[in-house]
Coordinates of C-alpha atoms and ligand atoms in Angstrom, one line a residue:
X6 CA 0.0 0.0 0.0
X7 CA 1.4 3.7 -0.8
X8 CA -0.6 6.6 0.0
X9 CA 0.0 10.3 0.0
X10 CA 2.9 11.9 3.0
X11 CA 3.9 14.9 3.0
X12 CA 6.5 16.5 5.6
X13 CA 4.5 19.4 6.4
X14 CA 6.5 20.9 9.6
X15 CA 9.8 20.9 10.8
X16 CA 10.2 22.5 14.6
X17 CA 12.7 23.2 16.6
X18 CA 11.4 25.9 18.8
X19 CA 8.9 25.1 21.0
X20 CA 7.2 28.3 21.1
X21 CA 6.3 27.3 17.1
X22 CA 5.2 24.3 17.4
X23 CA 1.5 24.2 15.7
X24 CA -1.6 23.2 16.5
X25 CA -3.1 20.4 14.2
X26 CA -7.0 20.1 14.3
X27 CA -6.7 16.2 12.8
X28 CA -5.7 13.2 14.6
X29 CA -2.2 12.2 15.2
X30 CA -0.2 9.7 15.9
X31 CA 3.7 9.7 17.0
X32 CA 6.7 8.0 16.9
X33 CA 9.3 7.9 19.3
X34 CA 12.6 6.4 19.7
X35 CA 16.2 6.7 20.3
X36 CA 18.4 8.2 18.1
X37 CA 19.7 5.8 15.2
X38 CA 16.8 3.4 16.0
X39 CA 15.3 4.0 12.3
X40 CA 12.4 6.1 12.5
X41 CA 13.2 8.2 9.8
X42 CA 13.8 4.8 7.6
X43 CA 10.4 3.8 8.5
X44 CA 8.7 7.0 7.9
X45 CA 10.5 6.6 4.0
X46 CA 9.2 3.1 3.9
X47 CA 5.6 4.1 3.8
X48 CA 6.2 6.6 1.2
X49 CA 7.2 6.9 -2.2
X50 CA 10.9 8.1 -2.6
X51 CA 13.2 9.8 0.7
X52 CA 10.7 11.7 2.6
X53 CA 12.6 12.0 6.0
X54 CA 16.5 11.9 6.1
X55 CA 18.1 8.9 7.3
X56 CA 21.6 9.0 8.9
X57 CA 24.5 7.0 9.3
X58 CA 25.0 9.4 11.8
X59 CA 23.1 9.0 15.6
X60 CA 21.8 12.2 16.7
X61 CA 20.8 13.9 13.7
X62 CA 17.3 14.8 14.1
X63 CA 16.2 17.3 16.6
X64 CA 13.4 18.5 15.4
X65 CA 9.9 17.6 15.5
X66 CA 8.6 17.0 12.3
X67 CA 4.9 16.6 11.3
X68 CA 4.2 14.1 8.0
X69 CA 0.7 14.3 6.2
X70 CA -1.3 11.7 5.3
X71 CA -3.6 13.3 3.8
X72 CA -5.4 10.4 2.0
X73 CA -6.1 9.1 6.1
X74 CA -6.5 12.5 7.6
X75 CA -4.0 11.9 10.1
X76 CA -0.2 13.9 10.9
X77 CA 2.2 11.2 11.7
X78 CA 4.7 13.3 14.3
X79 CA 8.2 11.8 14.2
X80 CA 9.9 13.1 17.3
X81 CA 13.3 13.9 18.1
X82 CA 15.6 10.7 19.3
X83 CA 16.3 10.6 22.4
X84 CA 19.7 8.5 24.2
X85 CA 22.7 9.9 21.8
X86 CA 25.1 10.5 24.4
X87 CA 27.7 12.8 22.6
X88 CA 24.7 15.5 22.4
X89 CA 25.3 18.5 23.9
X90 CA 23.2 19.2 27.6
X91 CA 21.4 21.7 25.6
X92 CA 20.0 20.0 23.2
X93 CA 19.2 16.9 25.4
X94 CA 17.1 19.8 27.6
X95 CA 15.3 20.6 24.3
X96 CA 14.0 17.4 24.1
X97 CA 11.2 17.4 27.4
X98 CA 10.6 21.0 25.9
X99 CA 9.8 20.1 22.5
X100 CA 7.9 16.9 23.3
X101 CA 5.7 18.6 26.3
X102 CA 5.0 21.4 24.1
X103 CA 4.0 19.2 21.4
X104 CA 1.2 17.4 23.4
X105 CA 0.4 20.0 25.1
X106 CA -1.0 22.4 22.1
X107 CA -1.8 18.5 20.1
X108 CA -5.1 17.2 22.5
X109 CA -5.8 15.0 19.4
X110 CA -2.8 13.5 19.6
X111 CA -2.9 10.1 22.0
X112 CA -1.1 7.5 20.9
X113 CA 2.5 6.7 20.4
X114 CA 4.5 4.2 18.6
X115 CA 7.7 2.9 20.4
X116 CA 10.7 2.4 17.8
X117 CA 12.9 -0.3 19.3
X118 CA 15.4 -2.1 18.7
X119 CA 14.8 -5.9 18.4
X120 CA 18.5 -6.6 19.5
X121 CA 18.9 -4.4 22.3
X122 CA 16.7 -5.5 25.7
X123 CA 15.2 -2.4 27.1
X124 CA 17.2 0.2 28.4
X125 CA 16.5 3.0 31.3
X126 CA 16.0 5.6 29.0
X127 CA 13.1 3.7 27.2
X128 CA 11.7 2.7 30.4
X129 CA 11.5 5.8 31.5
X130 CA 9.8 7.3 28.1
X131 CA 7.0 4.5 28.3
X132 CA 6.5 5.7 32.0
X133 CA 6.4 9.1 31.0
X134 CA 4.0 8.2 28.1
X135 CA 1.8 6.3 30.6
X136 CA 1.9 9.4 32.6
X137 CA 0.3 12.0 29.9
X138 CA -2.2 9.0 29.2
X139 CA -1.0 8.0 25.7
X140 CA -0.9 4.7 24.4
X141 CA 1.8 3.2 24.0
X142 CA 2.4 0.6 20.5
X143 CA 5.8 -0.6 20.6
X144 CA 7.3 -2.3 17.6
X145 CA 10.9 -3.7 17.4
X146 CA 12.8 -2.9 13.9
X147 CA 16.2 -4.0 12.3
X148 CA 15.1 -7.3 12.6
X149 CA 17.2 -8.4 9.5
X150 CA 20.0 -8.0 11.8
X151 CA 18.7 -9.8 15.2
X152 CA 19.2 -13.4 15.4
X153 CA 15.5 -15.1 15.8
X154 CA 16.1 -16.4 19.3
X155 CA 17.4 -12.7 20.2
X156 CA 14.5 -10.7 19.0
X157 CA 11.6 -13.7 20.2
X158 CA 13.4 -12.6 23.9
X159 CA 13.3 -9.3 23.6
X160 CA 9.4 -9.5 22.6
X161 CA 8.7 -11.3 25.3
X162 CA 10.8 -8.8 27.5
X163 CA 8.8 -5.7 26.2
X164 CA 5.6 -7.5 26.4
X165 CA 5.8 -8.3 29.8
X166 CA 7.1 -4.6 31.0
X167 CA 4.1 -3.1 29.2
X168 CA 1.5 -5.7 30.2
X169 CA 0.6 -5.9 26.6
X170 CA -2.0 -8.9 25.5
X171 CA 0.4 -9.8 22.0
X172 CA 4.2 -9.2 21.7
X173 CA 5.0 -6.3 19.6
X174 CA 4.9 -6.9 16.2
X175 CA 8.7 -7.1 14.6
X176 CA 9.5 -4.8 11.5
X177 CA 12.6 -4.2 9.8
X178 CA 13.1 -1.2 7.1
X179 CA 15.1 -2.9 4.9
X180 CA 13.0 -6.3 4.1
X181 CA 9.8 -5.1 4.4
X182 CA 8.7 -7.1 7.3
X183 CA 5.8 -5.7 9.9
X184 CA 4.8 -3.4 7.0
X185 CA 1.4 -4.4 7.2
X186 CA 1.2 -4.1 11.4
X187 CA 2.5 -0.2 10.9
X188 CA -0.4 0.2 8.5
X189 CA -2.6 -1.3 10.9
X190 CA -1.3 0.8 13.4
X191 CA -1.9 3.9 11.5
X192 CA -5.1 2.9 9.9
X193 CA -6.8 2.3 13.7
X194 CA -5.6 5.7 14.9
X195 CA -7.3 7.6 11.8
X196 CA -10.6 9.4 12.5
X197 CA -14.0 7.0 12.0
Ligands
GDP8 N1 19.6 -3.4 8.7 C1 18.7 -2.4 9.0 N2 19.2 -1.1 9.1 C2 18.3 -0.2 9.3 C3 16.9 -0.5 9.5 N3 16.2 0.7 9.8 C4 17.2 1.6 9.8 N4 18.4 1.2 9.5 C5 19.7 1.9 9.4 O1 19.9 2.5 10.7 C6 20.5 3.8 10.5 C7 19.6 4.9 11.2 O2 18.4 5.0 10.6 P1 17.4 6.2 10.7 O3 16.2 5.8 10.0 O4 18.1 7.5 10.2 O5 17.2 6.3 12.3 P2 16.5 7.5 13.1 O6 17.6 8.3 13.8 O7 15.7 6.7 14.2 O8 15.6 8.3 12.2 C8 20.6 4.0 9.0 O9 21.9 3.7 8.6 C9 19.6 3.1 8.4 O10 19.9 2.6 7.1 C10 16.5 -1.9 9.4 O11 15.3 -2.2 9.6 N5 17.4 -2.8 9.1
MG9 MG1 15.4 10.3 12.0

């Protein structure tokens, strides 16, 4: 399936960020963790930038779908420890101010990593998330590079921390697998 996306907002200040009048659905993750190679695998051509380089995007950045009537909001990564204290501050700022002017915005895709168990930094968002009352969808990505037994464990692992009734579903950017889940995701979070 390929539909219409459009990167229709880039912020970096919270003080700009807009106010979108359509549902919306985010995606979080750390820094590297390919959400920017997902983002370009629902689409036609590059639509977000993807890096070789960890801690690249800082911004917020708001994707049309204008086919769905929902913003997909790609956040900025989080956990790239060579970033500078002021730009790791920005992050809260940009993220609080983000759901703070975005009501229609409730629920959040996790970006994993399907060969990494969970860390305290993603921890910590999920309880964060919990805390403004999102949901949380996790999925685990670069699965062409996990070993089967690795990535099964590290379902299991996230299932159990989020008390979820299936393990997330596993994706990977560059074979095309879980494709369909992340258009099921997006499909149930467009408006009836
Ligand atoms: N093997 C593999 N590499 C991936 C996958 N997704 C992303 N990458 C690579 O991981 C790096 C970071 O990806 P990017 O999408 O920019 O991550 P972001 O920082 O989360 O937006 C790039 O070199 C991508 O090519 C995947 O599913 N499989
Ligand atoms: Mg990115």
């Amino acid at each position: 399936m390929q539909i219409n996306i459009a990167l229709e907002h880039t912020v970096y200040d919270p003080e700009k960020m807009p106010r979108i009048q359509t549902p919306q659905i985010a995606l979080a993750g750390r820094s590297n963790v390919g959400k920017s190679s997902l983002i370009n695998s629902l689409g036609q051509g590059r639509l977000a930038q993807v890096s070789s380089h960890p801690g690249k995007t800082r911004s917020v950045n708001f994707y049309h779908l204008s086919d769905m009537g929902l913003y997909l909001v790609d956040l900025p990564g989080y956990g790239y420890a060579a970033r500078s204290k002021r730009e790791r501050d920005m992050w809260p700022l940009l993220v609080e101010s983000c759901l703070q002017k975005n009501p229609l915005l409730t629920q959040v895709i996790m970006v994993l990593d399907s060969r990494i168990p969970p860390q305290s930094l993603d921890t910590r968002l999920a309880e964060y998330l919990e805390q403004k009352g999102l949901d949380i969808l996790p999925i685990l990505t670069k699965t062409d590079k996990a070993k089967m037994s690795q990535r099964s464990r590290i379902q299991k692992t996230w299932q159990r921390l989020l008390n979820l009734p299936e393990p997330p579903p596993l994706l990977s950017a560059k074979t095309g697998l879980g494709k369909e889940a992340l258009w099921r995701m997006l499909r149930q979070a467009c408006p009836q």
